[in-house]
XYZ file of C-alpha atoms in Angstrom:
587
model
C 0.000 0.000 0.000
C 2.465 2.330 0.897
C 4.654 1.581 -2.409
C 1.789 2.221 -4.153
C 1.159 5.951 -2.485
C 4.905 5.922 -3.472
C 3.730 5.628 -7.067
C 0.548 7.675 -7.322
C 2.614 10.527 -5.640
C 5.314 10.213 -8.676
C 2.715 10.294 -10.832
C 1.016 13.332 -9.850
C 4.787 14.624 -10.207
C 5.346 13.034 -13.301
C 6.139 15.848 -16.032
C 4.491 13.694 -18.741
C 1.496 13.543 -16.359
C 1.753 17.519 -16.823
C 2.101 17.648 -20.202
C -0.989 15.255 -21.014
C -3.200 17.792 -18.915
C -1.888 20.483 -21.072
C -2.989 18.572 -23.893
C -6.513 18.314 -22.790
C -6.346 21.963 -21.288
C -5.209 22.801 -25.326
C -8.013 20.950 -26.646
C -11.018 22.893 -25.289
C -8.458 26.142 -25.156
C -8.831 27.168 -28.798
C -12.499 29.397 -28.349
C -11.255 31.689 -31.284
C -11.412 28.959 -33.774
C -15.674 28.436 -33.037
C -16.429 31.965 -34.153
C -17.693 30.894 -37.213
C -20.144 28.413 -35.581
C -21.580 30.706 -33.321
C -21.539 33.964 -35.056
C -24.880 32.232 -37.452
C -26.878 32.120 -34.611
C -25.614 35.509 -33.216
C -26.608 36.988 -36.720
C -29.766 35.551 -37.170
C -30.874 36.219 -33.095
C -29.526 39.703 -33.250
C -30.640 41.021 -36.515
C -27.224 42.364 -37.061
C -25.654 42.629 -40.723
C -22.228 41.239 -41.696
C -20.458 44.361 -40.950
C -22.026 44.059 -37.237
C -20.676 40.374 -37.456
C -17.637 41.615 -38.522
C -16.940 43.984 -35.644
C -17.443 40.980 -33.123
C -14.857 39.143 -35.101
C -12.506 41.859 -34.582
C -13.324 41.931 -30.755
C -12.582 37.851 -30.488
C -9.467 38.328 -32.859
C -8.219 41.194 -30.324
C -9.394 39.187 -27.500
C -7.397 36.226 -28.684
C -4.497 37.944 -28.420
C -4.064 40.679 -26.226
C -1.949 38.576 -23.675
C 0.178 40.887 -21.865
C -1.743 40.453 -18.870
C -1.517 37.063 -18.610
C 2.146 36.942 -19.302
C 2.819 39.898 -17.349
C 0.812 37.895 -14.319
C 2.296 34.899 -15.009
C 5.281 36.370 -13.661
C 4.080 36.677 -10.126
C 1.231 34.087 -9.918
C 1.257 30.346 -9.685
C 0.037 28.254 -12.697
C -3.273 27.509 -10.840
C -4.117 31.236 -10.760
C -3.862 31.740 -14.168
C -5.870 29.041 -14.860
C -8.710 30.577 -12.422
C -8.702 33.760 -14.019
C -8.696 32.109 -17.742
C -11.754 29.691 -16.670
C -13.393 32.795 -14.977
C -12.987 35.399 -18.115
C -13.925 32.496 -20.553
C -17.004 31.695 -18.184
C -17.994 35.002 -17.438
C -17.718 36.286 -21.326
C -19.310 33.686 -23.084
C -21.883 33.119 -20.220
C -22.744 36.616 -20.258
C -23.174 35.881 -24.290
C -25.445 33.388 -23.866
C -28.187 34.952 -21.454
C -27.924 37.153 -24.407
C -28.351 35.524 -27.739
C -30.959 33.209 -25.799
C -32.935 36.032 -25.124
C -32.771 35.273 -21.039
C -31.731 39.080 -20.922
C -33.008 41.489 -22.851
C -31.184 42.757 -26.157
C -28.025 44.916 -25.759
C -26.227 47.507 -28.045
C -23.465 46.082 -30.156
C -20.510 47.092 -28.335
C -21.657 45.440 -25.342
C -21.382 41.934 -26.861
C -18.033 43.251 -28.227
C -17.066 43.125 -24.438
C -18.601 39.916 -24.054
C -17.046 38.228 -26.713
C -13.225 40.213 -26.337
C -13.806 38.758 -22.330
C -14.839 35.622 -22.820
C -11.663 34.649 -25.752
C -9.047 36.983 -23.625
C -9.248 33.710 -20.971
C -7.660 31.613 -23.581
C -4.406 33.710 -23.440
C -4.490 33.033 -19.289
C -4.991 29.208 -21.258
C -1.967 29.224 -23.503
C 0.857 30.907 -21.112
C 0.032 28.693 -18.118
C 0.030 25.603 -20.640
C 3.106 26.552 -22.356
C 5.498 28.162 -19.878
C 4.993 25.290 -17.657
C 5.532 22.334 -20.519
C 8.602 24.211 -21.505
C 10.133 24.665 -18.025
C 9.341 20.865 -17.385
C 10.675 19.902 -21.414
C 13.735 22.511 -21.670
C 15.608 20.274 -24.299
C 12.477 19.567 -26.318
C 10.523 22.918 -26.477
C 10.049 22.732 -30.229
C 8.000 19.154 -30.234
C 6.360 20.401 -26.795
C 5.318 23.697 -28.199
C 4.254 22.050 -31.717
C 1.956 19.727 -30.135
C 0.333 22.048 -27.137
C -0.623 24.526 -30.083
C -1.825 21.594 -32.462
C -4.358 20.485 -30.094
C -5.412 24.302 -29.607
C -5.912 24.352 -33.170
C -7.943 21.448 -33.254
C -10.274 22.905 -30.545
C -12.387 24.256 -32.972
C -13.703 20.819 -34.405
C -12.683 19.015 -31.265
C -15.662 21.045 -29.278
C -17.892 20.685 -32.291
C -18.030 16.740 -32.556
C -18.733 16.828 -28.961
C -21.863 18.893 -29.702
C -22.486 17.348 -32.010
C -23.278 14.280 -30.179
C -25.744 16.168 -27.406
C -27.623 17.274 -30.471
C -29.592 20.374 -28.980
C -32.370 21.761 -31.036
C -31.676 25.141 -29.339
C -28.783 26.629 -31.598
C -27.823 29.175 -29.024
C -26.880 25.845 -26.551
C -23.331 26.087 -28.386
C -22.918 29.648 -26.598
C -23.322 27.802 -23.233
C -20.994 24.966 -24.341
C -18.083 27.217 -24.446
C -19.115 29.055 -21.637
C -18.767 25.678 -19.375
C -16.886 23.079 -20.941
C -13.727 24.842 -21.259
C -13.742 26.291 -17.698
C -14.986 22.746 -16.057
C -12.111 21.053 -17.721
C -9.283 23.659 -17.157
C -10.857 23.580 -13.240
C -10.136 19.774 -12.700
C -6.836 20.426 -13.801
C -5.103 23.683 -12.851
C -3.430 21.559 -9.760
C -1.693 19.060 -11.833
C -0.358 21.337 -15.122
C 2.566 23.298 -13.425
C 6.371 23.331 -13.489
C 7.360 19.625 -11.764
C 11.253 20.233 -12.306
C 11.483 18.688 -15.034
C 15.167 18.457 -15.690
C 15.375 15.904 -13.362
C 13.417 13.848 -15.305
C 15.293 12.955 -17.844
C 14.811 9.693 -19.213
C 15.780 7.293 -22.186
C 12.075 6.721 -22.833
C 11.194 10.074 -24.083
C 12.135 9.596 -27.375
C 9.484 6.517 -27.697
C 7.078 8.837 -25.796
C 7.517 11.478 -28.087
C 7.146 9.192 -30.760
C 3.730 8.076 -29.428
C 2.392 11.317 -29.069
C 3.141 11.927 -32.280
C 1.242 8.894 -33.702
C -1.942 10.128 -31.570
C -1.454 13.190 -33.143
C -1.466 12.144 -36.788
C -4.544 9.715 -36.017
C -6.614 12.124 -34.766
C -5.939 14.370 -37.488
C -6.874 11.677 -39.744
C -9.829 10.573 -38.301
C -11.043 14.140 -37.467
C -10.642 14.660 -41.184
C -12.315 11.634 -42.165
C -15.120 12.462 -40.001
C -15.720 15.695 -41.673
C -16.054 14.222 -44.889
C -18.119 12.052 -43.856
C -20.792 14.321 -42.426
C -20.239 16.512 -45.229
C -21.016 13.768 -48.167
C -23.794 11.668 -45.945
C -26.297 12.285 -44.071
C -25.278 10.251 -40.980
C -27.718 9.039 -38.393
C -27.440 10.595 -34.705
C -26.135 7.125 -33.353
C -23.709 7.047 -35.632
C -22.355 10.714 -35.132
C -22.357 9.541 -31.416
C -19.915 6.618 -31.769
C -17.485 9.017 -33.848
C -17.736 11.643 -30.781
C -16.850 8.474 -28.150
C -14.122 7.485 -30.358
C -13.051 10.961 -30.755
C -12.865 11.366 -27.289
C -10.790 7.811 -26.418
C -8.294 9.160 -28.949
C -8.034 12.468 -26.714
C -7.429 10.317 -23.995
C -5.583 8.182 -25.222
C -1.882 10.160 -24.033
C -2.196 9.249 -20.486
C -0.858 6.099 -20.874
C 2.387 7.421 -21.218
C 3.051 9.043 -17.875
C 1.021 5.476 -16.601
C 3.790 2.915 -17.843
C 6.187 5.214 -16.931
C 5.606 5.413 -13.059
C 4.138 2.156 -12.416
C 5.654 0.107 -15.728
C 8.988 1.124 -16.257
C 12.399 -0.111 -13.975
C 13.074 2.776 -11.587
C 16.152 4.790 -12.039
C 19.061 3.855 -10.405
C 19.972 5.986 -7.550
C 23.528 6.451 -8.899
C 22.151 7.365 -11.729
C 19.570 9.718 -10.277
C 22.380 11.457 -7.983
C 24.459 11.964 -11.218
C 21.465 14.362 -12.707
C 20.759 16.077 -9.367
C 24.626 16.823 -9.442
C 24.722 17.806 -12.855
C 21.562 20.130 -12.098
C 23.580 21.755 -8.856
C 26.267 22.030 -11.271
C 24.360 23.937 -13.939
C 22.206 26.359 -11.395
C 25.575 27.354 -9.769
C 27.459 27.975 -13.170
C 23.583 30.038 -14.199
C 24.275 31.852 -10.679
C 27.808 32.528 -11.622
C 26.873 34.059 -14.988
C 24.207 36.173 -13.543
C 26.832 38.080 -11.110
C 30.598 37.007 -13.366
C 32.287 40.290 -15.099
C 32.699 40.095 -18.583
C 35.364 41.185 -20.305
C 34.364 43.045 -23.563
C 37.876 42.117 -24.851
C 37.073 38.331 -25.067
C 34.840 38.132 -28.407
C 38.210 40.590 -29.730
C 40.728 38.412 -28.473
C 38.626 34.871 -29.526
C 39.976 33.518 -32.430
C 37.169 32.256 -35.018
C 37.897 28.278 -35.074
C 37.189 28.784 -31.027
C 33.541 28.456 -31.549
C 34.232 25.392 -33.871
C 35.046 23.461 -31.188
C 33.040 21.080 -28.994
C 31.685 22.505 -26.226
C 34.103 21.581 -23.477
C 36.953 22.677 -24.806
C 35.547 25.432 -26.233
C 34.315 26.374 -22.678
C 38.317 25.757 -21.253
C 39.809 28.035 -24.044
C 37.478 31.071 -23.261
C 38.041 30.614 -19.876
C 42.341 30.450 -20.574
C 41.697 33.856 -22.129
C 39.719 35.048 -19.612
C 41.984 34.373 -16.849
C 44.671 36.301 -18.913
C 42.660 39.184 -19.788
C 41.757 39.226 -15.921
C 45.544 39.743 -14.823
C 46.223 41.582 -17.958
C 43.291 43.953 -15.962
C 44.921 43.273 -12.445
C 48.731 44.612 -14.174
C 46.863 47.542 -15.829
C 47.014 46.794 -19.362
C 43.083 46.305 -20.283
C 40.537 47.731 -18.225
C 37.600 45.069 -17.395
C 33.905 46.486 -18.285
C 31.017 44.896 -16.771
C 27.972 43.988 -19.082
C 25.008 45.860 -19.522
C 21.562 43.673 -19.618
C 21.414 40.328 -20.538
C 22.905 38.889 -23.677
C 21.139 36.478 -25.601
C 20.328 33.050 -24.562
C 19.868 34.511 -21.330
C 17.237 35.310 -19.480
C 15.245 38.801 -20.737
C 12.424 41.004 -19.275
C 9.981 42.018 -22.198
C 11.528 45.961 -21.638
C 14.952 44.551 -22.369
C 13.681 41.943 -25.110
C 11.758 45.208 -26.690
C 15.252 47.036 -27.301
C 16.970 44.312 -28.898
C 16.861 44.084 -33.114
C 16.093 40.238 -33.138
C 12.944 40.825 -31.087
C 11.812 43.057 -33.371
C 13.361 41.055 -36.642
C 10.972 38.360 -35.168
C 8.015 40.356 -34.588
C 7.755 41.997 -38.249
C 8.442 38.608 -39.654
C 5.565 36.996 -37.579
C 3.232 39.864 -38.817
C 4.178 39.903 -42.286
C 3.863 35.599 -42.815
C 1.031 34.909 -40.047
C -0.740 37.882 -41.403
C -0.416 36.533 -44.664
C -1.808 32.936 -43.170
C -4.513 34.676 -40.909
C -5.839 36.625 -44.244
C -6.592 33.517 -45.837
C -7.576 31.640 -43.185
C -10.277 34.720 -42.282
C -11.988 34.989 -46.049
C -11.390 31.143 -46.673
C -15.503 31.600 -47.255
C -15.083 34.206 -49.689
C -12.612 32.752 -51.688
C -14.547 29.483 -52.423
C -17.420 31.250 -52.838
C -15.569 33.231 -55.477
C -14.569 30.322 -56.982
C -18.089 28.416 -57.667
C -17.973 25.998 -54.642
C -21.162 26.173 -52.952
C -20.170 24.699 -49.157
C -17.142 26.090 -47.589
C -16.731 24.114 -44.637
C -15.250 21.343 -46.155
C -12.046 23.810 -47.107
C -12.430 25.345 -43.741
C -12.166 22.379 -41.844
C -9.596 21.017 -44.354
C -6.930 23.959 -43.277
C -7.959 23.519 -39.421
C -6.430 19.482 -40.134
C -3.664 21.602 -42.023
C -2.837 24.085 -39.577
C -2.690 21.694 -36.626
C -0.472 19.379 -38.693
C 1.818 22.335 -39.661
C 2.199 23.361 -35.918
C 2.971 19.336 -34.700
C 5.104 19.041 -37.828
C 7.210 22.692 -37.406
C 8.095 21.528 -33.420
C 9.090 18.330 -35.093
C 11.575 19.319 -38.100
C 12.514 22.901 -36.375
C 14.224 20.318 -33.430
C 15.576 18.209 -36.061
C 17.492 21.139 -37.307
C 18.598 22.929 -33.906
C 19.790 18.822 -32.169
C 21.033 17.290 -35.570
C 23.193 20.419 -37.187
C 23.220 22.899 -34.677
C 21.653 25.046 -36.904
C 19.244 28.487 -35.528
C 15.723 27.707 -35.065
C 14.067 30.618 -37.228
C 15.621 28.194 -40.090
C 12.579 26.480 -39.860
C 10.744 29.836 -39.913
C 12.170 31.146 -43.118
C 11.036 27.597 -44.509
C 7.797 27.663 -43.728
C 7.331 31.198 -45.125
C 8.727 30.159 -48.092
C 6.588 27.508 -48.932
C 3.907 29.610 -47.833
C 5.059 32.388 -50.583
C 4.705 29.377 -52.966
C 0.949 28.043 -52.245
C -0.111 32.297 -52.286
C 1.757 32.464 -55.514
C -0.110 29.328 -57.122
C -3.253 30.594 -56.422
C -2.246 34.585 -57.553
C -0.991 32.402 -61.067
C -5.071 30.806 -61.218
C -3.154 27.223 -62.174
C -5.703 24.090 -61.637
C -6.227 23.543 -58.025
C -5.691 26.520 -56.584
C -7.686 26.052 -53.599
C -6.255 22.748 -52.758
C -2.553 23.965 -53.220
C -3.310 27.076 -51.306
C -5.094 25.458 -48.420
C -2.479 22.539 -47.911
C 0.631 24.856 -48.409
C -0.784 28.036 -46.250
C -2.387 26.150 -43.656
C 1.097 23.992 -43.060
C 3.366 27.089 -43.118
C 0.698 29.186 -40.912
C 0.527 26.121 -38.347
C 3.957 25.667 -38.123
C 4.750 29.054 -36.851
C 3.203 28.827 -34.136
C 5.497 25.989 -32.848
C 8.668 27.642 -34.419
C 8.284 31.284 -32.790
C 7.443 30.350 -29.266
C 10.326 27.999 -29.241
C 12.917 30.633 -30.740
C 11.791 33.073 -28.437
C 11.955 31.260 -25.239
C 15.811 29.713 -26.497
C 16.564 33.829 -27.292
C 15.384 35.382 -24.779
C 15.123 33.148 -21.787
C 12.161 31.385 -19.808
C 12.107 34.127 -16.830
C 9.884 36.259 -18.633
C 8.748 33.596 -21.578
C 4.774 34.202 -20.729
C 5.158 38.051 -21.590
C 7.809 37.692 -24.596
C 4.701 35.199 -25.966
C 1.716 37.078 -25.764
C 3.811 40.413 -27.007
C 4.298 38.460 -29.907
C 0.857 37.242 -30.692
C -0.077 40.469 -31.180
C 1.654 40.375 -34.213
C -0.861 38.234 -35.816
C -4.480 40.260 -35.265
C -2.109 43.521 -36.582
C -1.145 41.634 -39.225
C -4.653 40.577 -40.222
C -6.109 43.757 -39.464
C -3.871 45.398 -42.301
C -3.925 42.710 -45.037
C -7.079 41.631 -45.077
C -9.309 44.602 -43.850
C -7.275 46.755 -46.321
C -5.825 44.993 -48.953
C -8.111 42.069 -49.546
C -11.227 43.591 -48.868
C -10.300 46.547 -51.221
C -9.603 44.404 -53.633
C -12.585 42.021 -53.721
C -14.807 45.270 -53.584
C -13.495 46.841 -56.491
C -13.699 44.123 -58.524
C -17.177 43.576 -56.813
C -18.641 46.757 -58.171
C -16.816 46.065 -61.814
C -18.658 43.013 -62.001
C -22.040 44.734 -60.993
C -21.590 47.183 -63.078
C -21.122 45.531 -66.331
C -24.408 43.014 -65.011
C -26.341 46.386 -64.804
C -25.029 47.533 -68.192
C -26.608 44.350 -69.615
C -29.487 44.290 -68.641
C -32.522 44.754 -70.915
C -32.819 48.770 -70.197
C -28.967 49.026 -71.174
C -28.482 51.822 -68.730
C -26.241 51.662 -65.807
C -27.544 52.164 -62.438
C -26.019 53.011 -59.643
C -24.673 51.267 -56.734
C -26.099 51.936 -53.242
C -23.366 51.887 -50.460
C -25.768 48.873 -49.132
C -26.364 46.884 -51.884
C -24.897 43.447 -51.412
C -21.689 43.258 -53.482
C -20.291 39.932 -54.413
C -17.340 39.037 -56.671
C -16.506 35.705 -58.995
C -13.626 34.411 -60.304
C -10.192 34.138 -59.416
C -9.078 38.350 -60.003
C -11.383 38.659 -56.797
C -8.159 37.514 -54.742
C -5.337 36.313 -57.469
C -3.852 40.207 -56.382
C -4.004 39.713 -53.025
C -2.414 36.413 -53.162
C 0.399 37.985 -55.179
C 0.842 40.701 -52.547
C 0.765 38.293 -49.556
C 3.238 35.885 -51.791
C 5.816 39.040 -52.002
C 5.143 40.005 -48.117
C 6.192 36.009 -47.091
C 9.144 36.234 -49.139
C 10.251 39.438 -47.100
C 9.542 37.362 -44.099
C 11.536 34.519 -44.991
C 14.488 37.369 -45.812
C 14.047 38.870 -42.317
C 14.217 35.768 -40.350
C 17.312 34.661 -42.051
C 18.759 37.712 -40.812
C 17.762 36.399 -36.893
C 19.557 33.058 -38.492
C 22.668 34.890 -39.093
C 22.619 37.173 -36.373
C 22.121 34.186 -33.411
C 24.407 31.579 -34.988
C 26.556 32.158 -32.387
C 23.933 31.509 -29.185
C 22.700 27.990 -30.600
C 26.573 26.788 -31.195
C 26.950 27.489 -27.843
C 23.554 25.939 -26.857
C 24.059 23.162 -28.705
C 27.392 22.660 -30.237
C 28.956 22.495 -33.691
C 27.793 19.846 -35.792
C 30.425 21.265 -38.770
């Protein structure tokens, strides 16, 4: 009995235990992604037109990612209070929503929903930091498959929470509203205790390469089958029985994770204690050479005095050379023939506040990179309806639910290969980032060129490349700029994306697509049987067909990626130096 207390208390410690709740927490996290589910019955209830609809998408884009509170509070509260706040703004929000659209309280002017809605997505940013800053405290050597997979599932939220309905089959539409209102903040409550930092380093084991694996297997089944799904529901009209037993299965495959942290507390052969006294030593070894740093004097003289083939070098030796030149430099100093300066602020790879992140030219390399290519993604992602629509295809949801599967594989996939590239060759992570915007460049410019299959090329290539920077950026950014302040460094970021959006597609692509709107409406009125041309009310419903209603804006977004992927090789260049010394040479 008491050996197995022994084992329930390692698993409640268990960092894989902590990293399957994030999972769930991630699955239910992504609110943003159900807009276009509820805002129908919004519409309809309301009476508003789609330029009322549109300013509440603007409130839940904002509200998606104005996380500077959260990250900012992350800094001073314990993972279980930003998981309380998160479940109380998402409850409270979407709640308030609901009493609402049901017409339980009477009708309210627009801007007061705006609140609601901006409230009720803000608690997914409380969601995300707690999730990801305690995953990558407990995972420090695997941050990009950690961060990949935690933003995957919140990507998959969207059709995750939909099956689910989907199965209680309400005739009241507005029930959908109270979904999200309690299902998120009932499951992020039975959890906030268990996903938190566990020291993780200390749990280092030979098995988490098979675990990864696994968790990677889950991922690209339930991608699959949540693709398969849609299909089917799309093509047949399946009973309500049926659509049950895909919702079960749906959910066994969400659950399916925790036997991981399982076999590896009560399963697996126990570590040896000499071998569990080696990584607590190690550990000591590394916190009192990260205390040394924090208070050592550096010599500015030592990157001038370094000779280029040090940094060549493995690690260790590279380590004992620097240190040779120090200790010269330092009586050099002591005999009055250098004078020693001490740094100012942190140097990267270290740990950064957001002020000091905000004055460094890779932060801000980063950012304009993330708002040009994201933007780019988020654009087409955003008018996804539009575009097929423009292109004769009379249901959208198929391609909509096509670049969810997309965009979740693209952010598993980018923690995958963007680790492959930092372990195996040493090489900087925003690699991976200038890849991704590349190929992204590439599917924009297929469709901008109208070649067959545009909107298959487009979705598959944009929705990888948009995924995958999500599990790219946060992972850069953390290796960068430290952990200390990781929660505020994110959610600055993130604000890159709704800016982008906001510029590209409220500008530039709905510019476009009006012009050619009223072209098109004009010729039909100049062919009509009284050959005149009337004229266009500012409220007449304008709608354009063909592929010139976004082959321009396509070719524009294709340029803008392309700058993107020139920018973030210029991080790659400029940081060279911090992942050699992170990880090694591999030349």
């Amino acid at each position: 009995m008491v050996q197995f207390h022994g084992k329930l208390k390692a698993l409640f410690n268990s960092r894989w235990l902590v990293f399957v709740c994030a999972m769930w927490i991630q699955s239910f996290a992504g609110i943003g992604y159900l807009f276009g589910s509820i805002s129908p019955v919004i519409k309809s209830t309301m009476g508003y037109n789609q330029r009322q609809v549109a300013i509440l998408g603007v409130a839940k884009d904002w509200g998606d990612a104005v996380g500077f509170v959260a990250g900012s509070l992350s800094e001073v509260l314990p993972t279980w209070g930003l998981l309380s706040i998160g479940a109380a703004l998402n409850f409270l929000g979407y709640g308030f929503l609901w009493l609402i659209v049901s017409q339980r309280l009477p009708a309210f002017p627009l801007w007061v929903l705006c609140i609601c809605i901006f409230v009720g997505t803000n608690g997914e940013t409380f969601f995300n930091t707690a999730a990801l800053i305690s995953c990558v405290q407990n995972f420090p050597k695997s941050r990009g498959p950690v961060v990949g997979i935690l933003k995957g599932y919140a990507g998959l939220s969207g059709a995750i929470i939909t099956q689910i309905y989907a199965m209680i089959n309400s005739p009241n539409e507005s029930s959908l509203l109270f979904m999200i209102a309690v299902g998120p903040s009932m499951v992020v409550i039975a959890l906030m205790f268990i996903v938190r930092p566990v020291g993780g380093h200390r749990q280092v084991r030979p098995a988490d390469n098979s675990s990864f694996l696994f968790t990677y297997s889950v991922c690209l089944v339930l991608a699959a089958y949540l693709l398969g799904v849609l299909i089917l529901e799309d093509a047949l009209n399946l009973s309500q029985s049926l659509i049950t037993l895909f919702a079960v299965i749906l959910i066994i495959l969400i659950l399916l994770p925790i036997i991981i942290p399982i076999i590896l507390v009560f399963f697996s052969e126990p570590t040896p204690s000499v071998q569990e006294s080696l990584l607590l030593e190690a550990q000591r070894e590394e916190d009192g050479k990260s205390e040394q740093d924090k208070t050592e004097v550096i010599l500015s003289e030592v990157e001038d005095e370094k000779s280029p083939e040090v940094d060549s070098l493995p690690a260790s030796e590279r380590q004992k050379r620097i240190a040779q030149l120090q200790a010269k430099l330092f009586q050099a100093a002591a005999d009055g023939a250098v004078r020693v300066k001490r740094r100012k602020g942190p140097r990267r790879g270290e740990d950064f506040t957001l002020t000091q992140a905000l004055i460094k030219a890779d932060f801000w390399l980063i950012v304009v990179s993330l708002l040009l290519a994201a933007g780019s993604g988020l654009t087409i992602i955003d008018n996804l309806g539009q575009i097929t629509q423009s292109l004769g295809y009379t249901d959208s949801s198929i391609y909509v639910s096509m670049i969810s599967i997309w965009n979740f594989l693209g952010r598993v996939g980018g923690g995958y290969f963007s680790e492959i590239i930092v372990r195996d060759f040493a090489y900087p992570r925003p690699v991976a980032m200038a890849v991704v915007q590349v190929i992204m460049a590439i599917g924009l410019f297929y469709y901008a060129l109208g070649l067959p299959g545009q909107i298959y090329v487009t979705t598959v290539l944009v929705g990888l490349g948009y995924g995958a920077h999500w599990a790219v950026l946060p992972a850069a950014a953390s290796e960068l700029f430290g952990l200390k302040s990781f929660g505020a460094l994110y959610n600055f970021l993130t604000m890159a994306n709704p800016a982008g959006s906001l510029i590209f597609s409220e500008v530039i692509a709905s510019g476009i697509y009006d012009h050619y709107a009223k072209e098109q409406a004009a010729l039909r009125h100049r062919d009509s049987a009284s050959m005149l041309i009337k004229p266009l009310r500012d409220d007449d419903s304008l709608s354009c067909v063909g592929t010139v209603c976004y082959s321009i804006t396509c070719g524009i977004l294709s340029g803008l990626c392309i700058v993107a992927a020139a920018l973030s090789l210029i991080v790659v260049y400029r940081t060279r130096r911090v992942y050699t010394q992170l990880y090694g040479s591999r030349g």
